[in-house]
Coordinates of C-alpha atoms and ligand atoms in Angstrom, one line a residue:
M1 CA -26.2 17.5 -12.8
P2 CA -26.4 17.4 -9.0
R3 CA -22.9 17.6 -7.3
I4 CA -23.3 14.1 -5.8
I5 CA -23.9 12.5 -9.2
V6 CA -20.9 14.2 -10.6
L7 CA -18.7 12.9 -7.8
I8 CA -20.0 9.4 -8.1
A9 CA -19.4 9.5 -11.9
T10 CA -15.9 10.8 -11.3
L11 CA -15.2 8.0 -8.9
C12 CA -16.7 5.3 -11.1
C13 CA -14.5 6.5 -14.0
A14 CA -11.4 6.6 -11.8
L15 CA -11.9 3.1 -10.5
D16 CA -13.5 1.6 -13.6
L17 CA -16.4 -0.2 -11.9
S18 CA -18.0 -1.5 -15.0
A19 CA -16.7 -5.0 -15.2
A20 CA -16.6 -5.6 -11.5
Q21 CA -20.2 -4.8 -11.0
R22 CA -21.4 -7.3 -13.5
E23 CA -19.7 -10.2 -11.6
P24 CA -20.7 -10.2 -7.9
R25 CA -19.3 -13.1 -6.0
H26 CA -17.8 -14.8 -9.1
G27 CA -14.8 -14.2 -11.2
D28 CA -12.9 -16.3 -13.7
D29 CA -9.8 -14.1 -13.5
G30 CA -9.8 -12.8 -10.0
I31 CA -11.9 -12.2 -6.9
V32 CA -11.6 -9.8 -4.0
A33 CA -13.7 -10.0 -0.8
T34 CA -13.4 -7.3 1.8
R35 CA -15.6 -5.6 4.4
S36 CA -16.2 -2.6 2.2
Y37 CA -17.9 -2.5 -1.2
F38 CA -15.7 0.3 -2.3
A39 CA -12.5 -1.4 -1.3
S40 CA -13.5 -4.6 -3.1
V41 CA -14.2 -2.7 -6.2
V42 CA -10.8 -1.0 -5.9
G43 CA -9.2 -4.4 -5.7
A44 CA -11.1 -5.9 -8.6
S45 CA -10.4 -2.8 -10.7
I46 CA -6.7 -3.2 -10.0
L47 CA -6.9 -6.8 -11.2
R48 CA -8.8 -5.6 -14.3
G49 CA -6.0 -3.1 -14.9
G50 CA -3.4 -5.9 -15.0
G51 CA -2.3 -6.0 -11.4
N52 CA -1.8 -9.2 -9.5
A53 CA -3.3 -10.3 -6.1
V54 CA -0.7 -8.4 -4.1
D55 CA -1.3 -5.1 -6.0
A56 CA -5.1 -5.7 -5.5
A57 CA -4.7 -6.4 -1.7
V58 CA -2.4 -3.3 -1.2
A59 CA -4.8 -1.0 -3.1
A60 CA -7.8 -2.4 -1.2
G61 CA -5.8 -2.1 2.0
F62 CA -5.3 1.6 1.4
A63 CA -8.9 2.0 0.3
L64 CA -10.1 0.3 3.6
A65 CA -8.3 3.1 5.5
V66 CA -10.7 5.5 3.9
T67 CA -14.0 3.5 3.6
H68 CA -13.9 1.3 6.6
P69 CA -12.2 3.5 9.3
S70 CA -13.2 1.3 12.3
A71 CA -10.5 -1.1 11.3
G72 CA -9.0 -0.3 7.9
N73 CA -6.1 2.0 8.7
L74 CA -2.8 3.8 8.2
G75 CA -2.3 4.2 12.0
G76 CA -2.5 0.5 12.9
G77 CA -0.9 -2.8 11.8
G78 CA -1.6 -6.0 10.1
F79 CA -0.4 -9.4 8.8
M80 CA -0.3 -10.4 5.1
V81 CA 0.0 -14.0 4.0
I82 CA 1.1 -14.2 0.4
R83 CA 1.2 -17.3 -1.8
M84 CA 2.5 -16.8 -5.3
A85 CA 1.4 -19.0 -8.2
D86 CA 4.9 -20.6 -8.3
G87 CA 4.3 -21.9 -4.8
T88 CA 6.4 -19.3 -2.9
A89 CA 4.7 -18.6 0.4
I90 CA 5.7 -15.8 2.7
T91 CA 4.2 -13.5 5.3
N92 CA 4.6 -9.8 6.0
D93 CA 4.4 -8.8 9.7
H94 CA 3.6 -5.2 10.1
R95 CA 2.3 -5.5 13.6
E96 CA 2.6 -2.3 15.7
K97 CA 5.5 -2.2 18.2
A98 CA 5.8 -0.9 21.7
P99 CA 7.5 2.5 21.7
A100 CA 11.1 2.6 23.0
A101 CA 9.9 4.4 26.2
A102 CA 7.3 1.7 27.0
S103 CA 7.8 -0.4 30.1
R104 CA 6.5 -3.6 31.5
D105 CA 4.3 -2.0 34.2
M106 CA 3.2 1.1 32.4
Y107 CA -0.5 0.4 32.9
L108 CA -0.3 -0.4 36.6
D109 CA -0.9 2.0 39.5
D110 CA 1.1 2.2 42.7
E111 CA -0.7 -0.8 44.1
G112 CA 0.3 -2.8 41.1
E113 CA -3.3 -2.9 39.7
V114 CA -4.2 -2.3 36.1
V115 CA -5.5 1.3 35.6
E116 CA -8.7 0.8 33.6
G117 CA -8.7 2.4 30.2
L118 CA -5.1 3.4 30.1
S119 CA -4.2 0.7 27.5
T120 CA -7.3 1.3 25.4
R121 CA -8.5 4.9 25.7
S122 CA -5.4 7.1 26.1
H123 CA -2.5 8.2 24.0
L124 CA -0.4 5.6 25.9
A125 CA -2.5 2.9 24.2
V126 CA -1.0 3.6 20.8
G127 CA 1.7 1.3 19.4
V128 CA 4.1 2.4 16.6
P129 CA 2.0 1.9 13.4
G130 CA 3.2 -0.7 10.9
T131 CA 0.5 -0.7 8.1
V132 CA 2.2 1.8 5.7
A133 CA 5.6 0.0 5.9
G134 CA 4.0 -3.4 5.4
L135 CA 1.8 -2.5 2.5
L136 CA 4.6 -0.7 0.7
D137 CA 7.1 -3.5 1.3
A138 CA 4.6 -6.1 0.0
L139 CA 4.0 -4.0 -3.1
E140 CA 7.7 -3.6 -3.7
K141 CA 8.6 -7.2 -3.3
Y142 CA 5.6 -9.1 -4.8
G143 CA 3.5 -6.5 -6.6
T144 CA 3.8 -5.3 -10.2
M145 CA 2.3 -1.9 -10.2
S146 CA 3.6 1.5 -9.1
R147 CA 2.9 3.1 -5.7
K148 CA 0.8 5.7 -7.5
E149 CA -1.4 3.2 -9.2
V150 CA -2.3 1.4 -6.0
I151 CA -2.7 4.4 -3.7
Q152 CA -4.6 6.7 -6.1
P153 CA -8.0 5.0 -5.7
A154 CA -7.8 5.6 -1.9
I155 CA -6.9 9.2 -2.5
V156 CA -9.9 9.6 -4.9
L157 CA -12.2 8.1 -2.3
A158 CA -10.8 10.4 0.5
R159 CA -10.6 13.6 -1.6
N160 CA -13.9 13.3 -3.6
G161 CA -15.7 11.4 -0.8
F162 CA -18.0 8.5 -1.0
V163 CA -21.7 8.1 -0.1
L164 CA -21.9 7.1 3.5
P165 CA -23.5 3.7 3.9
R166 CA -26.0 3.3 6.7
D167 CA -23.9 1.0 8.9
L168 CA -21.1 3.5 8.9
A169 CA -23.3 6.5 9.6
L170 CA -24.8 4.6 12.6
A171 CA -21.4 3.6 13.9
F172 CA -20.2 7.2 13.8
E173 CA -23.3 8.3 15.6
R174 CA -23.0 5.6 18.3
R175 CA -19.4 6.8 19.0
K176 CA -20.2 10.5 18.9
D177 CA -19.3 11.0 22.6
Q178 CA -16.1 9.1 22.3
F179 CA -15.0 11.1 19.3
A180 CA -16.0 14.4 21.0
R181 CA -13.2 13.9 23.5
Y182 CA -10.7 14.7 20.7
P183 CA -11.4 17.7 18.5
A184 CA -9.6 16.2 15.5
S185 CA -11.7 13.0 15.8
A186 CA -14.9 15.0 16.1
E187 CA -13.9 17.0 13.0
V188 CA -13.6 13.8 10.9
F189 CA -16.5 11.8 12.2
T190 CA -19.2 14.4 12.7
N191 CA -20.6 16.9 10.2
E192 CA -19.6 20.1 12.0
G193 CA -20.7 18.6 15.3
E194 CA -23.9 16.9 14.0
P195 CA -24.1 13.2 13.3
Y196 CA -23.6 12.3 9.6
T197 CA -26.6 10.6 8.0
A198 CA -26.6 7.7 5.6
G199 CA -26.4 8.9 2.0
E200 CA -24.4 12.0 2.8
L201 CA -21.0 12.5 1.1
F202 CA -18.2 11.7 3.4
V203 CA -15.0 13.6 2.4
Q204 CA -11.7 13.3 4.2
H205 CA -9.3 16.0 3.1
D206 CA -6.6 15.6 5.7
L207 CA -6.5 11.8 5.1
A208 CA -6.3 12.5 1.3
R209 CA -3.2 14.7 2.0
T210 CA -1.6 12.0 4.2
L211 CA -2.2 9.5 1.4
E212 CA -0.7 11.9 -1.1
R213 CA 2.4 12.2 1.0
I214 CA 2.8 8.5 1.0
R215 CA 2.2 8.3 -2.7
R216 CA 4.9 10.9 -3.3
R217 CA 7.6 9.8 -0.8
G218 CA 6.8 6.2 0.0
R219 CA 7.5 5.2 3.6
D220 CA 9.3 8.6 4.2
G221 CA 5.9 10.2 3.5
F222 CA 4.6 8.6 6.7
Y223 CA 7.5 7.7 9.0
K224 CA 9.3 11.1 8.4
G225 CA 8.4 14.6 7.4
K226 CA 5.0 16.2 8.0
T227 CA 3.0 13.1 8.8
A228 CA 5.5 12.0 11.4
D229 CA 5.6 15.6 12.8
L230 CA 1.8 15.6 13.2
L231 CA 1.8 12.2 14.8
V232 CA 4.5 13.1 17.3
A233 CA 2.8 16.4 18.1
E234 CA -0.4 14.4 18.8
M235 CA 1.6 12.2 21.2
E236 CA 3.1 15.2 23.0
R237 CA -0.3 16.8 23.3
G238 CA -1.9 13.8 24.9
G239 CA 1.0 12.3 26.9
G240 CA 1.8 9.4 24.4
L241 CA 5.2 7.9 24.0
I242 CA 5.9 7.6 20.2
T243 CA 8.8 9.6 19.1
H244 CA 10.3 10.5 15.7
Q245 CA 13.0 7.8 16.4
D246 CA 10.3 5.2 17.0
L247 CA 8.7 6.0 13.6
E248 CA 12.0 6.0 11.7
D249 CA 13.0 2.7 13.3
Y250 CA 9.8 0.9 12.4
M251 CA 10.3 -1.9 9.9
S252 CA 8.0 -4.6 8.7
V253 CA 9.4 -8.1 8.9
W254 CA 9.2 -10.9 6.3
R255 CA 8.5 -14.2 8.1
E256 CA 8.2 -17.8 7.0
P257 CA 4.6 -18.8 7.2
L258 CA 3.4 -21.5 9.6
R259 CA 2.5 -24.6 7.7
G260 CA 0.3 -27.5 8.8
T261 CA -1.8 -30.1 7.1
Y262 CA -5.4 -31.1 7.5
R263 CA -6.9 -34.1 5.7
G264 CA -4.7 -33.7 2.7
H265 CA -4.8 -30.0 2.5
E266 CA -1.9 -27.7 3.3
I267 CA -2.6 -24.9 5.8
V268 CA -0.4 -21.8 5.3
S269 CA -0.9 -19.3 8.0
M270 CA 0.6 -16.5 10.2
P271 CA 3.4 -17.2 12.6
P272 CA 4.0 -15.2 15.8
P273 CA 3.7 -12.4 16.8
S274 CA 0.3 -13.8 15.9
S275 CA -1.1 -16.7 17.9
G276 CA -3.5 -17.3 15.0
G277 CA -1.6 -19.7 12.8
A278 CA -0.2 -21.7 15.7
L279 CA -3.6 -22.2 17.4
L280 CA -5.4 -22.9 14.1
I281 CA -2.9 -25.7 13.2
Q282 CA -2.9 -27.0 16.8
M283 CA -6.7 -27.2 16.8
L284 CA -6.9 -28.8 13.4
N285 CA -4.3 -31.4 14.6
M286 CA -6.4 -32.2 17.6
I287 CA -9.7 -32.8 15.7
E288 CA -8.1 -34.5 12.6
P289 CA -8.3 -38.0 14.1
Y290 CA -12.1 -37.7 14.5
D291 CA -14.6 -38.2 11.7
V292 CA -16.0 -34.7 11.8
S293 CA -17.8 -35.2 8.5
T294 CA -19.9 -38.1 9.8
M295 CA -20.4 -36.5 13.2
G296 CA -22.1 -33.7 11.2
F297 CA -22.3 -29.9 11.2
G298 CA -23.8 -28.5 14.3
S299 CA -24.1 -31.8 16.2
A300 CA -23.4 -32.0 19.9
D301 CA -20.5 -34.4 19.1
T302 CA -18.8 -32.0 16.7
I303 CA -19.3 -28.9 18.9
H304 CA -18.1 -30.7 22.0
L305 CA -15.0 -31.9 20.1
M306 CA -14.2 -28.4 18.8
I307 CA -14.8 -26.7 22.2
E308 CA -12.3 -29.1 23.9
A309 CA -9.7 -28.4 21.2
E310 CA -10.2 -24.7 21.7
R311 CA -10.0 -25.0 25.5
R312 CA -6.5 -26.6 25.3
A313 CA -5.1 -24.5 22.5
Y314 CA -6.1 -21.2 24.2
A315 CA -4.5 -22.4 27.4
D316 CA -1.3 -22.8 25.5
R317 CA -1.6 -19.4 24.0
A318 CA -1.6 -17.7 27.4
E319 CA 1.6 -19.4 28.4
H320 CA 3.7 -19.8 25.3
L321 CA 2.9 -17.2 22.7
G322 CA 4.5 -13.8 22.2
D323 CA 6.8 -11.9 19.9
P324 CA 9.4 -14.4 18.7
D325 CA 12.0 -11.7 18.5
F326 CA 11.8 -11.4 22.3
Y327 CA 10.6 -14.8 23.6
P328 CA 11.5 -18.3 22.6
V329 CA 8.1 -19.6 21.4
P330 CA 8.2 -23.4 21.2
M331 CA 6.6 -23.4 17.8
A332 CA 7.7 -26.7 16.4
R333 CA 6.2 -28.5 19.3
L334 CA 3.0 -26.5 19.4
T335 CA 2.2 -27.3 15.8
D336 CA 3.4 -30.9 16.0
K337 CA 0.7 -33.6 15.4
D338 CA 2.1 -35.8 18.2
Y339 CA 2.0 -33.0 20.6
A340 CA -1.7 -32.3 19.7
R341 CA -2.5 -36.0 20.2
S342 CA -0.8 -36.0 23.6
R343 CA -2.5 -32.8 24.6
F344 CA -5.9 -34.3 23.6
E345 CA -5.3 -37.6 25.4
D346 CA -7.6 -36.7 28.3
F347 CA -10.4 -35.7 25.8
D348 CA -13.6 -37.5 26.9
P349 CA -16.3 -37.6 24.1
N350 CA -19.0 -37.6 26.8
K351 CA -17.7 -35.1 29.3
A352 CA -16.5 -31.5 29.3
S353 CA -13.2 -30.8 30.8
L354 CA -12.8 -28.1 33.4
S355 CA -10.8 -25.1 32.3
S356 CA -9.3 -25.0 35.8
D357 CA -7.9 -28.4 35.2
I358 CA -6.4 -27.5 31.9
G359 CA -3.1 -25.8 32.4
P360 CA -0.8 -25.1 29.5
G361 CA 0.9 -28.0 27.9
T362 CA 4.3 -28.8 29.3
T363 CA 6.2 -27.5 26.3
P364 CA 4.6 -25.5 26.5
V365 CA -9.1 -14.7 26.7
K366 CA -15.9 -7.6 26.0
E367 CA -15.4 -5.5 23.2
S368 CA -16.4 -4.4 19.8
P369 CA -13.8 -6.5 18.1
D370 CA -12.9 -4.5 15.0
T371 CA -10.2 -5.8 12.9
T372 CA -10.9 -6.5 9.2
H373 CA -10.0 -9.3 6.8
M374 CA -9.8 -9.5 3.1
S375 CA -9.1 -12.3 0.7
V376 CA -7.9 -12.2 -2.9
I377 CA -7.0 -14.7 -5.6
D378 CA -6.0 -13.5 -9.1
G379 CA -6.2 -15.2 -12.5
E380 CA -2.6 -16.5 -12.3
G381 CA -3.3 -18.3 -9.0
N382 CA -1.5 -15.8 -6.7
A383 CA -3.4 -15.5 -3.4
V384 CA -3.3 -13.0 -0.5
A385 CA -4.9 -13.3 2.9
Y386 CA -4.7 -10.0 4.7
T387 CA -5.9 -9.0 8.2
T388 CA -5.4 -5.5 9.5
T389 CA -6.5 -3.7 12.6
L390 CA -6.6 -0.7 15.0
N391 CA -7.4 -3.2 17.7
L392 CA -10.8 -2.1 19.2
S393 CA -13.4 -0.5 16.9
Y394 CA -11.9 2.9 15.7
G395 CA -8.8 2.0 17.8
S396 CA -8.0 4.6 20.5
K397 CA -10.7 6.9 18.8
I398 CA -7.9 9.5 18.6
V399 CA -7.3 11.1 15.2
A400 CA -3.8 12.5 15.0
A401 CA -4.7 16.2 14.3
G402 CA -4.0 17.2 10.8
T403 CA -3.5 13.7 9.4
G404 CA -7.2 12.5 9.2
M405 CA -6.0 9.1 10.5
L406 CA -7.1 7.2 13.6
L407 CA -4.5 5.8 15.9
N408 CA -4.6 2.2 17.2
N409 CA -4.9 1.0 20.8
E410 CA -3.0 -2.1 20.1
M411 CA -0.9 -1.9 23.3
D412 CA -3.9 -3.5 25.0
D413 CA -3.0 -6.8 23.2
F414 CA 0.0 -7.1 25.5
S415 CA -0.4 -8.7 28.9
S416 CA -0.5 -5.6 31.2
K417 CA -0.2 -7.9 34.2
D418 CA 0.1 -11.6 34.5
N419 CA -3.2 -13.5 34.3
T420 CA -5.2 -10.3 34.0
P421 CA -7.6 -10.3 31.1
N422 CA -7.3 -7.8 28.3
A423 CA -10.3 -6.3 26.4
F424 CA -10.9 -9.7 24.8
G425 CA -10.8 -11.5 28.1
L426 CA -7.5 -13.1 27.0
L427 CA -4.9 -13.9 29.6
G428 CA -1.1 -13.7 29.2
R429 CA 2.1 -13.9 31.1
E430 CA 5.8 -13.4 30.5
A431 CA 5.8 -14.4 26.8
N432 CA 3.5 -11.4 26.1
A433 CA 4.7 -8.9 28.7
I434 CA 5.4 -5.3 27.5
A435 CA 9.0 -4.5 26.5
P436 CA 10.4 -1.6 24.4
G437 CA 10.3 -2.4 20.7
K438 CA 8.3 -5.6 21.2
R439 CA 5.3 -6.6 19.1
M440 CA 2.1 -7.4 21.1
L441 CA 0.6 -10.8 20.6
S442 CA -2.2 -11.0 18.1
S443 CA -5.0 -13.5 17.2
M444 CA -5.1 -12.5 13.5
T445 CA -5.2 -15.6 11.4
P446 CA -4.9 -14.8 7.7
T447 CA -4.8 -18.2 6.1
I448 CA -4.5 -19.8 2.7
V449 CA -5.6 -23.5 2.3
V450 CA -3.8 -25.2 -0.6
K451 CA -5.0 -28.3 -2.4
D452 CA -3.1 -30.1 -5.1
G453 CA -0.6 -27.2 -5.3
E454 CA -3.2 -24.5 -5.8
P455 CA -4.8 -22.1 -3.4
M456 CA -8.3 -23.5 -2.7
L457 CA -9.5 -21.3 0.1
V458 CA -8.4 -17.9 1.4
T459 CA -9.9 -16.9 4.7
G460 CA -9.5 -15.1 8.0
S461 CA -11.5 -12.8 10.2
P462 CA -11.7 -9.9 12.7
G463 CA -13.1 -10.6 16.1
G464 CA -10.2 -10.4 18.7
S465 CA -10.0 -13.7 20.4
T466 CA -12.7 -15.2 18.2
I467 CA -10.7 -14.7 15.1
I468 CA -8.9 -18.1 15.4
T469 CA -12.1 -20.1 16.1
T470 CA -13.9 -18.3 13.2
T471 CA -11.2 -19.2 10.8
L472 CA -11.2 -22.8 12.1
Q473 CA -14.9 -23.1 11.6
V474 CA -14.8 -21.8 8.0
I475 CA -12.1 -24.3 7.1
V476 CA -13.8 -27.2 8.8
N477 CA -17.1 -26.2 7.1
V478 CA -15.4 -26.4 3.7
I479 CA -13.2 -29.5 4.2
D480 CA -15.4 -31.6 6.5
H481 CA -18.9 -30.4 5.8
D482 CA -18.4 -29.8 2.0
M483 CA -19.9 -26.4 2.1
D484 CA -19.4 -23.8 -0.6
V485 CA -17.7 -20.6 0.5
S486 CA -21.0 -18.7 1.1
Q487 CA -22.4 -21.5 3.2
A488 CA -19.1 -21.9 5.1
V489 CA -18.9 -18.2 5.9
G490 CA -22.6 -17.7 6.6
A491 CA -23.0 -20.8 8.9
P492 CA -23.6 -19.9 12.6
R493 CA -20.6 -19.9 14.9
F494 CA -19.6 -20.5 18.5
H495 CA -16.5 -19.8 20.4
H496 CA -14.6 -21.0 23.5
Q497 CA -11.2 -19.6 24.7
W498 CA -10.4 -21.6 27.8
Q499 CA -10.8 -18.6 30.1
P500 CA -13.4 -17.3 30.8
N501 CA -14.9 -20.8 30.8
R502 CA -18.0 -20.1 28.7
I503 CA -19.2 -20.6 25.2
I504 CA -20.5 -17.8 23.1
Y505 CA -22.8 -18.6 20.2
E506 CA -25.0 -17.0 17.6
P507 CA -28.8 -16.9 17.4
F508 CA -30.1 -20.0 15.6
G509 CA -26.6 -21.5 15.9
I510 CA -27.4 -24.3 18.3
S511 CA -30.7 -26.1 18.4
P512 CA -32.4 -26.6 21.9
D513 CA -31.8 -30.3 21.9
T514 CA -28.2 -29.9 20.9
L515 CA -27.8 -27.4 23.7
T516 CA -29.3 -29.8 26.2
G517 CA -27.0 -32.5 25.1
L518 CA -24.0 -30.2 25.5
R519 CA -25.2 -29.1 29.0
E520 CA -25.5 -32.8 30.0
R521 CA -21.9 -33.3 29.0
G522 CA -20.9 -30.5 31.4
H523 CA -20.8 -27.4 29.2
T524 CA -22.9 -25.2 31.5
E525 CA -22.0 -21.6 30.7
W526 CA -23.5 -20.3 27.4
V527 CA -23.7 -16.7 26.2
L528 CA -26.0 -16.0 23.3
M529 CA -24.8 -13.1 21.1
P530 CA -27.5 -10.4 20.8
F531 CA -29.2 -10.2 17.4
G532 CA -27.2 -8.2 15.0
R533 CA -23.9 -8.9 16.6
G534 CA -22.3 -11.9 15.0
I535 CA -19.0 -13.6 15.7
G536 CA -16.4 -12.6 13.1
D537 CA -16.5 -11.2 9.5
A538 CA -14.8 -13.8 7.4
N539 CA -14.6 -12.4 3.9
S540 CA -13.3 -15.4 2.0
V541 CA -12.7 -16.6 -1.5
M542 CA -12.4 -20.0 -3.0
R543 CA -11.4 -21.8 -6.1
T544 CA -14.0 -24.1 -7.5
G545 CA -14.6 -26.2 -10.7
D546 CA -16.7 -23.2 -11.8
G547 CA -14.2 -20.4 -11.3
L548 CA -13.4 -18.3 -8.3
K549 CA -16.2 -17.6 -5.8
G550 CA -16.2 -15.0 -3.1
A551 CA -18.3 -14.5 0.1
S552 CA -18.6 -11.4 2.0
D553 CA -19.7 -12.3 5.5
P554 CA -23.5 -11.9 5.7
R555 CA -23.1 -10.6 9.3
N556 CA -21.8 -7.3 7.8
A557 CA -22.1 -5.1 4.7
G558 CA -19.0 -6.1 2.8
A559 CA -18.7 -7.3 -0.8
A560 CA -17.1 -9.9 -2.9
V561 CA -16.3 -8.5 -6.3
G562 CA -15.0 -10.7 -9.1
Y563 CA -13.3 -10.0 -12.3
T564 CA -13.8 -11.8 -15.6
S565 CA -11.8 -10.7 -18.6
D566 CA -13.4 -10.6 -22.0
R567 CA -11.3 -13.7 -22.7
G568 CA -12.8 -15.4 -19.7
R569 CA -16.3 -14.2 -20.6
R570 CA -16.0 -15.6 -24.1
A571 CA -14.7 -18.9 -22.8
S572 CA -17.6 -19.4 -20.5
R573 CA -20.2 -18.8 -23.2
Ligands
LIG601 N1 -6.1 -6.6 18.0 C1 -6.7 -7.9 17.8 C2 -5.6 -8.9 17.4 O1 -4.6 -8.5 16.8 O2 -5.7 -10.0 17.8

């Protein structure tokens, strides 16, 4: 038998793909939607093996570090929103932190100007990674399986390899020159210096060994010992700041979720250091008084309303949001319905506001935006919304030599200088200034929408500053426009973030006469996304009267894989 067939057979046995493959996008007893087919199969296999949604999300999270390396990670951070079937809702913050030696002006030159690239393309760009701590803490507190059971599929994928999908092979080739700057990166992402081609087996031995150390020793297999030694050696080689002490000190934080309501649904989302949940709830509060359903999907009225809500919410983000452990974020007020109404008092249904006139409320935005989001619901009704990131695509592009893992460039999510845009064009000030040990502000918006006490929709997205508006649109599409999850996720999107004052939109997203109507209202700056580059990647799952449905975003090559037990299969006959 050819070697490749043997390896695929081994992998299929190890992960037990059989049931999962028969149930694409539907499951009676669980569903997992991620950016990677392999990771979704891992998650569905864990459900089939008796694991719950947290076990599945953790296993799929480790698998994504192997099969979706642009954003899945061990060297980055993330946010997990968990809602257990008994109604308990909690979030795990494993956002990266600034190293102890970081300082407020570390990216400025002698003239006080931002040095281009320092916060994105250098060892100084790397924040202390949180993913491993967060995934293991989530497993320990809310999972049911052993560390070995949930990490082993990722180890198999790294050690035995997987057949390289076309999109990944092309992405590696496009970044060949960036990887070439770091020998360890070139070693992982090229085939002895030549670009990988689709269909080749992609094996990652160093990454498998790193995963094995985590499997054996838990957090000490990452934050201490050999992995930590290799990471710190990489920092010392490249002038980075992370020390052994930074790694040992890193802890994930359990935080209460932010809660809002929208037309009789409960919104459970991520609090700071993400701005995602706060802005999502604030924007929903602003549009709730309007009859969006009657105004209709894609109408000039609806788009105008949503742009104006976005403009005001992102202005508040720049002023008021940052790490709550360092800055007093006025959260109660930001998510208050009365505050939203007063903030929206100057909304004119016939006229665009000027971003220059919209300051922050008195209590109070170019990149390849590669974060990744997964959504899981299991047969018991436990749900997980999980967004994880290296920040930009493939993070800093630096593989810590000997570990096989890419390091983040999350430090760019801080505000390097007041009112100076980061890679996403986002502005910030004091609330998000750099300080030792502080978490940089995020836009990640993992969200669970609850209806009648049960998780109805689990959603979220990558996309930097566009994450929050993507999540908003998926929710509005389901609740106001009555779309199913595939329609809601597939529908064209637009995005506005206060500054820069422009609207980006997808091809076929806005009809010519709608665009004319919006221009007439004063929305004059429009940027059409090039074909093939959509806004967001909102892998989502939804409970319906006909079981659980999943949607991998059609903009990318992910997968939603369901699980139906034999019991469920018999019942549906
Ligand atoms: N790095 C993107 C975000 O966290 O918003």
